[in-house]
Amino acid sequence: MNENLHIQREMDDKPGEECGVFGIYDFDGNDIAQTIYYGLFALQHRGQESCGIAVSDTEGPKGKVDSCKGMGLVNEVFDAEKLENLHGNIGVGHVRYSTAGASTRENAQPLVLNYIKGTLALAHNGNLINAPELREELAYGGAIFQTTIDSEVIAYHIARERVRSKTAEEAVARAMQKIKGAYSLVIMSPRKLMGARDPQGFRPLCIGKRGNAYVLASETCALDTIGAEFVRDVLPGEIVTITQEGIKSDTRLCQKQQTAHCVFEYIYFARPDSIIDGLDVHESRVRAGEQLYRENPIEADIVIAVPDSGTPAAIGYAKASGIPYDTGFVKNRYVGRTFITPSQEVRERAVAVKLNPLKVNIKDKKVVLIDDSIVRGTTSKHLVESLRRAGAKEVHFLVASPVVQYPCYFGIDTPYRKELIGAN
């Protein structure tokens, strides 16, 4: 992994998400690359390392897919000229944060496969727990891999099943019976757009509609951005298929057992203006702050947040306690992914570059500082020290999420257990 990216993640001291996916089928035949671009913009918080778009024309030649992908943010990879060269009314898009596989252009998505039945473009959010075995099985069968990511294993299995299946959706269903772990998939075949969600429902996926077009997206905020109406969430284990005839659903893999949505979507990953599986993300964070006060009532002069992710919980704590909420830190919005931290000493000062206490609100006050979650605890330590230096009388550091005691194997970038402050 790029050293600066690694250091940036340490500075943020937050778990990282896997990816964001987006797909659209416009029945009126309009070019949709620009719409995908704006959809990915709305999902940029889910991955900042690479992004891509693949489109096809449902009235054009069956195997033709126009695609463009690269390293960096959506507005760095795409410009007006690149978008104008992407022609088609059906397409998928992806923003990536690497947890499995290196941070390289080869691993950027969507993946586009040309095989005996035509073409397949796939965008994936999540992590497979049986990817090594499946990859080995495919390799012994003669598969040559171009990437080091789980998503290629899924794409190969779908392509292989498609050869002996009547339909693309049947191939997806068969592949889903083999793969284990967390995944939301958006898949484009020449005449169909498909969405699939793992049977536990770890990763979010929703359906939207704009005029005569259907949309699939990781979060509802992407639907809002492009002016689409939210239709519903894709059910855990469901496969939805969008064709010229409309939308149909296959729920045979939907299990009756308990689902296991990723709680970090509500704690940190999702944008606060999204609604996931019927729960308003912002409201869930505010309620976590209210519950935090009920469990940890503290007498103080001011409630402040670690911006921006701790803000809703801090508002909830202030609401429940009656202690005024105010700004505690000023955030430097220009510290980006390329922020260079060459030494440990400078790395420790990096927090001050990013967040600086607002002394006028802190001096001589008893302060409750609230964050949404705590992973390594490195940033938290520096923030508490900076509040002390700013003249705080007392600093009470509270965390709105349950204690993170174990790493996650389902597509969240968490450190080893020995590095987790909650485990030690």
Short mmCIF file of C-alpha atoms in Angstrom, two decimals, residues 12 36 90 104 126 169 178 198 203 217 233 251 254 259 265 280 296 302 317 328 360 368 424:
data_model
loop_
_atom_site.label_atom_id
_atom_site.label_comp_id
_atom_site.label_asym_id
_atom_site.label_seq_id
_atom_site.Cartn_x
_atom_site.Cartn_y
_atom_site.Cartn_z
CA ASP A 12 -7.73 9.30 10.77
CA ILE A 36 -23.02 7.68 -12.93
CA ILE A 90 -26.82 1.03 -19.21
CA THR A 104 -3.20 -0.26 -7.92
CA GLY A 126 -17.51 -6.17 0.48
CA GLU A 169 -29.49 -13.98 -13.27
CA LYS A 178 -20.49 -20.65 -3.71
CA ASP A 198 -25.36 -11.28 0.38
CA ARG A 203 -23.50 -4.32 2.88
CA ALA A 217 -26.77 2.34 -5.40
CA ASP A 233 -33.75 -1.63 -0.30
CA THR A 251 -35.72 -14.13 -3.44
CA CYS A 254 -33.24 -14.92 1.03
CA THR A 259 -29.58 -10.99 9.11
CA GLU A 265 -22.68 1.79 8.37
CA ASP A 280 -32.21 7.16 9.12
CA ASN A 296 -22.59 8.09 31.20
CA ILE A 302 -19.89 22.22 27.09
CA TYR A 317 -25.69 13.92 24.15
CA GLY A 328 -14.66 22.55 19.97
CA VAL A 360 -12.44 30.69 23.27
CA VAL A 368 -17.34 16.44 27.19
CA ASN A 424 -6.30 -4.05 25.41
#
